[in-house]
Coordinates of C-alpha atoms and ligand atoms in Angstrom, one line a residue:
X1 CA -10.2 81.3 128.0
X2 CA -13.6 79.5 128.4
X3 CA -15.3 79.9 131.8
X4 CA -17.4 77.7 134.0
X5 CA -19.8 79.0 136.6
X6 CA -20.6 76.4 139.3
X7 CA -23.5 76.6 141.8
X8 CA -23.6 73.9 144.5
X9 CA -26.5 72.7 146.7
X10 CA -26.5 70.1 149.4
X11 CA -23.8 68.6 151.6
X12 CA -20.0 68.8 151.8
X13 CA -19.7 65.9 149.5
X14 CA -21.3 68.0 146.8
X15 CA -18.9 70.9 147.5
X16 CA -16.1 68.5 147.1
X17 CA -17.6 67.1 143.8
X18 CA -18.0 70.6 142.5
X19 CA -14.2 71.2 143.0
X20 CA -13.4 68.0 141.2
X21 CA -15.7 69.0 138.3
X22 CA -13.8 72.3 138.2
X23 CA -10.6 70.2 138.0
X24 CA -12.0 68.0 135.3
X25 CA -13.3 70.9 133.1
X26 CA -10.0 72.7 133.8
X27 CA -8.3 69.9 131.8
X28 CA -10.4 71.1 128.9
X29 CA -9.3 74.7 129.4
X30 CA -12.2 76.0 131.5
X31 CA -11.5 78.4 134.3
X32 CA -13.9 78.9 137.2
X33 CA -15.8 82.2 137.4
X34 CA -18.1 83.6 140.1
X35 CA -20.3 85.4 137.7
X36 CA -22.9 83.4 135.7
X37 CA -23.0 86.0 132.9
X38 CA -19.4 85.0 132.1
X39 CA -20.0 81.3 132.1
X40 CA -19.7 79.4 128.8
X41 CA -20.8 76.5 131.0
X42 CA -23.3 77.0 133.8
X43 CA -23.2 74.0 136.1
X44 CA -25.6 73.2 138.9
X45 CA -24.7 70.5 141.4
X46 CA -27.9 69.4 143.0
X47 CA -29.2 67.8 146.2
X48 CA -32.2 65.4 146.6
X49 CA -32.2 65.0 150.3
X50 CA -35.5 66.9 151.1
X51 CA -38.2 68.1 148.8
X52 CA -37.3 71.7 149.2
X53 CA -33.7 71.0 148.2
X54 CA -34.8 69.2 145.0
X55 CA -37.3 72.0 144.0
X56 CA -34.5 74.6 144.2
X57 CA -33.1 73.1 141.0
X58 CA -36.0 74.3 138.8
X59 CA -36.1 77.9 140.0
X60 CA -32.3 78.0 139.5
X61 CA -32.5 76.6 135.9
X62 CA -35.1 79.3 135.1
X63 CA -32.6 81.9 136.2
X64 CA -29.7 80.4 134.3
X65 CA -31.8 80.0 131.2
X66 CA -32.5 83.8 131.2
X67 CA -28.7 84.3 131.2
X68 CA -28.3 81.7 128.4
X69 CA -30.8 83.6 126.3
X70 CA -29.1 86.9 127.0
X71 CA -25.7 85.5 126.1
X72 CA -27.2 84.0 122.9
X73 CA -28.3 87.5 121.8
X74 CA -24.6 88.5 122.1
X75 CA -23.6 85.5 120.0
X76 CA -22.3 83.5 122.9
X77 CA -23.0 79.8 123.3
X78 CA -23.8 78.5 126.7
X79 CA -24.1 74.9 128.0
X80 CA -26.3 74.2 131.0
X81 CA -25.1 71.2 132.9
X82 CA -26.9 69.6 135.8
X83 CA -25.0 67.3 138.1
X84 CA -25.5 65.6 141.5
X85 CA -28.1 63.6 143.4
X86 CA -31.2 64.9 141.6
X87 CA -29.8 63.7 138.3
X88 CA -29.1 60.2 139.8
X89 CA -32.7 60.0 141.2
X90 CA -34.7 61.7 138.5
X91 CA -32.5 62.3 135.4
X92 CA -35.1 61.5 132.8
X93 CA -37.8 63.6 134.5
X94 CA -35.7 66.7 134.9
X95 CA -34.6 66.6 131.3
X96 CA -38.2 66.4 130.3
X97 CA -39.3 69.1 132.7
X98 CA -36.5 71.6 131.9
X99 CA -35.6 71.9 128.2
X100 CA -32.8 74.3 129.0
X101 CA -30.6 71.5 130.3
X102 CA -28.0 70.3 127.8
X103 CA -26.2 67.7 129.8
X104 CA -27.1 65.8 133.0
X105 CA -24.5 63.8 134.9
X106 CA -24.8 61.8 138.1
X107 CA -22.4 61.8 141.0
X108 CA -20.5 58.7 139.7
X109 CA -20.1 60.0 136.2
X110 CA -18.7 63.5 136.3
X111 CA -15.2 62.4 135.5
X112 CA -16.5 62.0 132.0
X113 CA -17.5 65.6 131.7
X114 CA -14.4 66.7 129.6
X115 CA -15.2 64.0 127.0
X116 CA -19.0 64.7 127.1
X117 CA -18.5 68.5 126.7
X118 CA -15.9 68.1 124.0
X119 CA -18.2 65.9 121.9
X120 CA -21.5 67.6 122.7
X121 CA -23.6 68.5 119.7
X122 CA -27.0 70.0 120.6
X123 CA -28.5 68.8 117.3
X124 CA -27.7 65.2 118.1
X125 CA -29.6 65.4 121.4
X126 CA -29.0 66.1 125.0
X127 CA -26.9 63.9 127.2
X128 CA -27.8 61.9 130.4
X129 CA -25.1 59.9 132.2
X130 CA -26.4 58.5 135.4
X131 CA -25.2 54.9 135.8
X132 CA -23.0 53.3 138.5
X133 CA -19.8 52.4 136.5
X134 CA -17.7 49.5 137.8
X135 CA -14.6 51.5 137.9
X136 CA -14.0 54.5 140.2
X137 CA -14.2 58.1 139.0
X138 CA -11.2 58.9 141.1
X139 CA -9.0 56.9 138.8
X140 CA -9.8 59.4 136.0
X141 CA -9.9 62.8 137.7
X142 CA -6.9 65.1 137.3
X143 CA -4.8 66.4 140.2
X144 CA -6.7 68.8 142.5
X145 CA -5.7 71.9 144.4
X146 CA -6.9 73.8 147.5
X147 CA -8.6 77.1 147.0
X148 CA -8.7 77.8 150.8
X149 CA -6.7 76.8 153.9
X150 CA -9.5 74.4 154.7
X151 CA -10.1 71.7 152.1
X152 CA -12.5 68.8 151.7
X153 CA -11.2 65.3 150.7
X154 CA -13.7 62.5 149.9
X155 CA -12.4 59.2 151.3
X156 CA -15.6 57.1 151.3
X157 CA -18.8 57.4 149.3
X158 CA -22.2 55.8 149.2
X159 CA -24.2 54.0 151.8
X160 CA -25.5 50.5 152.6
X161 CA -27.5 51.5 155.7
X162 CA -30.8 52.2 154.0
X163 CA -32.4 54.4 156.7
X164 CA -36.0 54.3 155.7
X165 CA -36.3 58.0 155.1
X166 CA -33.2 58.6 153.1
X167 CA -32.4 58.8 149.3
X168 CA -28.6 58.7 149.6
X169 CA -28.2 54.9 149.1
X170 CA -30.1 55.4 145.8
X171 CA -28.3 58.6 144.7
X172 CA -24.8 57.7 145.7
X173 CA -24.9 53.9 145.4
X174 CA -23.3 51.3 147.7
X175 CA -20.3 52.0 150.0
X176 CA -17.0 52.5 148.4
X177 CA -13.7 53.3 150.2
X178 CA -10.7 54.9 148.4
X179 CA -7.3 53.3 149.0
X180 CA -5.2 55.0 151.7
X181 CA -2.3 55.7 149.4
X182 CA -4.6 57.6 147.0
X183 CA -6.1 59.6 149.9
X184 CA -2.6 60.4 151.2
X185 CA -1.5 61.5 147.7
X186 CA -4.5 63.8 147.4
X187 CA -4.0 65.2 150.9
X188 CA -0.4 66.0 149.9
X189 CA -1.6 67.9 146.8
X190 CA -4.0 69.9 148.9
X191 CA -1.4 70.7 151.5
X192 CA 1.2 71.7 148.8
X193 CA -1.4 74.0 147.3
X194 CA -2.1 75.7 150.6
X195 CA -4.5 73.6 152.8
X196 CA -3.8 73.7 156.5
X197 CA -6.9 71.8 157.4
X198 CA -8.4 68.8 155.7
X199 CA -11.9 67.5 156.3
X200 CA -12.1 63.8 155.4
X201 CA -15.5 63.2 153.9
X202 CA -17.8 60.3 153.6
X203 CA -21.5 59.6 153.8
X204 CA -20.5 57.2 156.5
X205 CA -16.9 58.3 157.0
X206 CA -16.2 56.0 159.9
X207 CA -17.2 53.0 157.8
X208 CA -14.1 53.6 155.7
X209 CA -12.4 50.3 155.1
X210 CA -10.0 51.0 152.2
X211 CA -6.7 49.3 151.4
X212 CA -3.7 50.4 153.4
X213 CA -5.1 51.1 156.9
X214 CA -7.3 49.1 159.3
X215 CA -9.9 51.8 159.9
X216 CA -10.5 55.5 159.9
X217 CA -8.5 55.9 163.1
X218 CA -5.4 54.5 161.5
X219 CA -6.0 56.5 158.3
X220 CA -6.1 59.7 160.4
X221 CA -2.8 58.8 162.0
X222 CA -1.3 58.4 158.5
X223 CA -2.7 61.7 157.2
X224 CA -1.4 63.4 160.4
X225 CA 2.1 62.6 159.3
X226 CA 1.9 65.0 156.4
X227 CA 4.1 68.0 157.1
X228 CA 2.4 71.4 156.8
X229 CA -1.0 69.9 157.6
X230 CA -2.2 71.3 160.9
X231 CA -5.8 70.2 161.4
X232 CA -7.8 67.1 160.6
X233 CA -11.5 66.7 160.7
X234 CA -13.9 64.0 159.5
X235 CA -17.7 63.9 158.8
X236 CA -20.3 62.3 158.8
X237 CA -20.0 59.4 161.3
X238 CA -22.5 56.6 161.8
X239 CA -23.0 56.0 165.6
X240 CA -22.9 52.2 165.8
X241 CA -19.7 51.8 163.6
X242 CA -17.3 53.8 165.8
X243 CA -14.1 51.9 166.5
X244 CA -12.1 52.1 169.7
X245 CA -9.1 53.1 167.5
X246 CA -11.0 56.2 166.2
X247 CA -12.0 57.2 169.8
X248 CA -8.3 56.8 170.9
X249 CA -7.2 58.9 168.0
X250 CA -9.0 61.9 169.6
X251 CA -6.7 61.4 172.7
X252 CA -3.5 60.7 170.8
X253 CA -3.4 62.6 167.5
X254 CA -2.8 66.3 168.2
X255 CA -3.8 67.4 164.7
X256 CA -7.3 65.7 165.1
X257 CA -9.7 68.5 166.1
X258 CA -11.9 68.0 169.2
X259 CA -15.2 67.8 167.4
X260 CA -17.5 65.0 166.2
X261 CA -20.6 65.2 164.2
X262 CA -22.6 62.2 165.2
X263 CA -26.2 62.3 164.0
X264 CA -28.7 60.6 166.3
X265 CA -31.8 61.6 164.3
X266 CA -34.3 60.8 167.1
X267 CA -34.1 60.0 170.8
X268 CA -36.9 57.5 170.7
X269 CA -35.9 53.8 170.3
X270 CA -39.2 53.1 168.6
X271 CA -38.6 55.8 166.0
X272 CA -34.9 54.8 165.6
X273 CA -36.1 51.2 164.8
X274 CA -38.7 52.5 162.3
X275 CA -35.9 54.6 160.7
X276 CA -33.7 51.5 160.5
X277 CA -31.0 53.2 162.5
X278 CA -28.9 50.4 164.0
X279 CA -28.5 51.7 167.6
X280 CA -30.6 52.7 170.6
X281 CA -30.5 56.1 172.3
X282 CA -28.7 54.4 175.3
X283 CA -26.0 53.0 173.0
X284 CA -25.6 56.4 171.3
X285 CA -25.1 58.1 174.7
X286 CA -22.6 55.4 175.6
X287 CA -20.6 56.2 172.5
X288 CA -20.6 59.9 173.3
X289 CA -19.3 59.1 176.8
X290 CA -16.4 57.1 175.2
X291 CA -15.4 60.2 173.1
X292 CA -15.7 62.4 176.2
X293 CA -13.5 60.1 178.2
X294 CA -10.8 60.2 175.5
X295 CA -11.1 63.9 174.9
X296 CA -13.1 65.7 177.7
X297 CA -13.4 69.0 175.7
X298 CA -14.7 67.4 172.5
X299 CA -17.6 69.3 170.9
X300 CA -20.6 67.1 169.8
X301 CA -22.9 67.9 167.0
X302 CA -25.8 66.0 165.5
X303 CA -28.6 65.9 162.9
X304 CA -32.2 65.5 164.0
X305 CA -35.4 64.7 162.1
X306 CA -38.7 65.6 163.7
X307 CA -42.1 64.3 162.6
X308 CA -41.0 61.0 161.3
X309 CA -44.1 58.8 160.6
X310 CA -45.5 57.5 163.9
X311 CA -43.6 60.0 166.1
X312 CA -45.8 60.8 169.1
X313 CA -45.4 63.7 171.5
X314 CA -43.8 61.2 173.9
X315 CA -41.3 60.0 171.2
X316 CA -40.5 63.7 170.5
X317 CA -40.0 64.3 174.2
X318 CA -37.5 61.4 174.3
X319 CA -35.5 63.4 171.7
X320 CA -35.6 66.5 173.9
X321 CA -34.4 64.4 176.9
X322 CA -31.4 63.0 174.9
X323 CA -30.5 66.5 173.8
X324 CA -30.5 67.7 177.4
X325 CA -28.4 64.7 178.5
X326 CA -25.8 65.1 175.7
X327 CA -25.4 68.8 175.6
X328 CA -24.7 69.7 171.9
X329 CA -22.2 72.3 170.7
X330 CA -24.1 72.8 167.5
X331 CA -26.7 70.9 165.5
X332 CA -28.8 70.6 162.3
X333 CA -32.5 69.8 162.6
X334 CA -35.1 69.1 159.9
X335 CA -38.8 68.3 159.4
X336 CA -39.2 64.9 158.0
X337 CA -39.7 65.1 154.2
X338 CA -41.2 62.1 152.5
X339 CA -38.9 61.2 149.6
X340 CA -40.1 59.2 146.5
X341 CA -38.9 55.6 146.5
X342 CA -38.1 55.4 150.2
X343 CA -40.0 53.1 152.6
X344 CA -41.0 55.8 155.1
X345 CA -42.8 57.8 152.4
X346 CA -45.3 54.9 152.2
X347 CA -45.8 54.6 156.0
X348 CA -49.4 55.2 156.9
X349 CA -49.0 57.2 160.1
X350 CA -47.5 60.5 158.6
X351 CA -47.3 63.4 161.0
X352 CA -49.1 66.7 160.0
X353 CA -47.1 69.7 158.8
X354 CA -48.4 71.8 161.8
X355 CA -47.0 69.3 164.3
X356 CA -43.7 69.0 162.5
X357 CA -43.3 72.8 162.6
X358 CA -44.2 73.0 166.2
X359 CA -41.8 70.3 167.2
X360 CA -39.0 71.7 165.1
X361 CA -39.4 75.1 166.8
X362 CA -39.3 73.5 170.2
X363 CA -36.2 71.4 169.4
X364 CA -34.4 74.3 167.7
X365 CA -35.0 76.5 170.7
X366 CA -33.3 74.0 173.0
X367 CA -30.5 73.3 170.6
X368 CA -29.8 77.1 170.1
X369 CA -29.8 77.6 173.9
X370 CA -27.2 74.8 174.2
X371 CA -25.1 76.3 171.3
X372 CA -25.3 79.7 173.0
X373 CA -24.0 78.2 176.2
X374 CA -21.1 76.5 174.4
X375 CA -20.2 79.8 172.6
X376 CA -20.5 81.8 175.8
X377 CA -18.2 79.3 177.6
X378 CA -15.4 80.4 175.2
X379 CA -15.4 84.0 176.4
X380 CA -12.0 84.8 178.0
X381 CA -10.3 81.8 176.5
X382 CA -7.4 81.9 174.1
X383 CA -7.8 79.7 171.1
X384 CA -6.2 79.0 167.8
X385 CA -8.5 80.1 164.9
X386 CA -8.0 79.2 161.3
X387 CA -9.0 82.3 159.3
X388 CA -10.6 81.1 156.1
X389 CA -13.0 83.8 154.9
X390 CA -13.3 87.5 154.5
X391 CA -16.1 89.0 156.6
X392 CA -18.9 91.2 155.2
X393 CA -17.3 94.3 156.7
X394 CA -14.0 95.5 155.3
X395 CA -11.1 94.6 157.6
X396 CA -12.9 91.7 159.1
X397 CA -11.9 88.0 158.8
X398 CA -13.9 84.9 159.7
X399 CA -12.4 81.6 161.0
X400 CA -13.0 78.5 163.1
X401 CA -11.9 77.4 166.5
X402 CA -10.9 73.8 167.0
X403 CA -14.5 73.2 168.1
X404 CA -15.7 74.5 164.7
X405 CA -17.2 77.7 166.2
X406 CA -17.5 80.6 163.8
X407 CA -15.2 83.4 165.0
X408 CA -14.9 87.0 163.8
X409 CA -11.8 89.2 164.1
X410 CA -10.7 92.6 162.9
X411 CA -7.6 91.8 160.8
X412 CA -6.2 92.6 157.4
X413 CA -5.9 90.1 154.6
X414 CA -2.3 89.1 155.4
X415 CA -3.9 86.9 158.1
X416 CA -6.3 85.1 155.7
X417 CA -5.6 81.3 155.6
X418 CA -3.5 81.4 158.8
X419 CA -4.0 79.9 162.2
X420 CA -3.8 82.7 164.8
X421 CA -4.2 82.7 168.6
X422 CA -7.2 84.8 169.5
X423 CA -8.6 85.9 172.8
X424 CA -12.3 85.5 172.7
X425 CA -14.1 88.7 173.9
X426 CA -17.7 88.2 173.0
X427 CA -20.2 85.5 172.1
X428 CA -23.6 85.3 170.6
X429 CA -25.6 82.1 169.9
X430 CA -24.0 81.7 166.5
X431 CA -20.6 83.4 166.6
X432 CA -17.6 84.5 168.6
X433 CA -15.5 87.6 168.2
X434 CA -11.9 87.7 169.3
X435 CA -8.8 89.8 169.4
X436 CA -5.2 89.0 168.5
X437 CA -3.0 87.7 171.3
X438 CA -0.4 90.1 169.8
X439 CA 3.0 88.8 170.9
X440 CA 2.1 85.3 169.7
X441 CA 1.1 86.2 166.1
X442 CA 3.7 85.3 163.5
X443 CA 2.9 86.1 159.9
X444 CA 4.5 83.9 157.3
X445 CA 5.8 86.0 154.5
Ligands
SAH501 N1 -25.0 59.8 156.5 C1 -25.4 60.7 157.4 C2 -26.5 61.7 156.9 C3 -26.5 62.2 155.5 S1 -28.0 63.1 155.1 C4 -26.0 60.0 158.6 O1 -26.5 58.9 158.5 O2 -26.0 60.6 159.7 C5 -27.9 64.5 156.1 C6 -29.0 64.6 157.1 O3 -30.2 65.0 156.4 C7 -29.4 63.4 157.9 O4 -28.6 63.2 159.0 C8 -30.8 63.6 158.2 O5 -30.9 64.3 159.5 C9 -31.3 64.6 157.1 N2 -32.3 63.8 156.3 C10 -32.0 62.8 155.4 N3 -33.2 62.4 154.8 C11 -34.2 63.2 155.2 C12 -35.6 63.3 155.0 N4 -36.2 62.5 154.1 N5 -36.3 64.3 155.6 C13 -35.6 65.1 156.5 N6 -34.3 65.1 156.8 C14 -33.6 64.2 156.2
SF4_502 FE1 -28.9 58.2 154.6 FE2 -28.9 56.6 156.7 FE3 -27.1 56.3 154.8 FE4 -27.0 58.4 156.4 S1 -26.7 56.3 157.1 S2 -26.7 58.4 154.2 S3 -29.1 58.9 156.7 S4 -29.2 56.0 154.6
F3S503 FE1 -27.9 66.0 149.0 FE2 -26.7 64.1 147.7 FE3 -25.5 65.3 149.7 S1 -28.8 64.2 148.3 S2 -27.1 65.8 151.0 S3 -26.1 66.2 147.8 S4 -25.3 63.1 149.1

């Protein structure tokens, strides 16, 4: 059987896309392998969000090309395929810069991979497919399956918000929402193949407006009806587009986990305006309060950008103030990275690298302190944990609490992919460790 090795960079949407490319190539007889040396196809799914992310592609291609050469010496042919957001943004350039690439496909074209691979002829030239087709790739992809008890499901893709720093509207195109029935069917396939948790994905997931439900809140209620599905999550949400129905779902839908990732980016209204984010810091806090009224224990997480053009020390301190007011359970924070083709990259008042680094350190110190407090507050509590991964140590499993906190437990593999009640014994700033609440553990045979 032919094999495909897939390496994924970037966000959860890219992880989902990689699984769908695996499905698509599976229809051509390719099976996934974790070892690149075995790969008849070596596939890189790339990210363009920050400069560092995009640069990783070239070092990785160099590594894969060595493997390709080694395999050629053994008489084995290897295709190097590059997919994802870098292809959409700079397809021509990367083909010119890296001659080892055979095929490059953008995020809206990967359903065509079986056809492209089947007809590929190196002598006729390398292939670049990076347009925005009128029809949806989802209509062409074969059925999917879960490889873990926690699965991703893309329900919405693309973005019409055009934040001035961001490449996503250019790499993923305009907003598209999949119909509810299609989403429910895919969710059923995932649950039948072992998923207990589904993370509904979208670049602006709460802007979902597909056929068959009024908003994301109603869609979640429909997904919650699937027997065997125990946890629902969704990400990433755009603050000003939160509906009351979604907020209420957190109070009413038991399967919906008490967690929301709601990126604020900056606490300064001047910077939010320059970023073209369509809310103020005050409005953001008001939305958080609505979630907390509906579900008092909800964990809040966010993304932050420091050193956006024009950000003064005072603007940055506004961000610190908002962080203190909200109290985050976890967060992601980045130095602003100027991206080609975005308006912010052309702004005159760029912030120096030194200041960006200094602000990032200060912000991350505060965020880590808050995360530590949130983790420490779990000690002594009994919580259901979905165990999805094997730990580094033998006999250890890793899972997630409803608040998406990483949790370690000593347990054998029978418990992998199960939800078990754990008593939390210890906490660090980044993980919990728990023990079984013995009489409550039931292992499904
Ligand atoms: N749609 C989501 C974010 C998707 S991109 C939203 O609007 O919240 C993920 C995160 O990457 C963003 O939230 C932002 O914090 C960060 N990001 C995007 N572009 C960036 C850039 N040019 N420099 C630094 N961070 C960036
Ligand atoms: Fe990028 Fe803004 Fe769209 Fe998020 S909302 S994907 S940050 S343009
Ligand atoms: Fe990166 Fe594209 Fe996701 S740029 S963050 S892989 S949408």
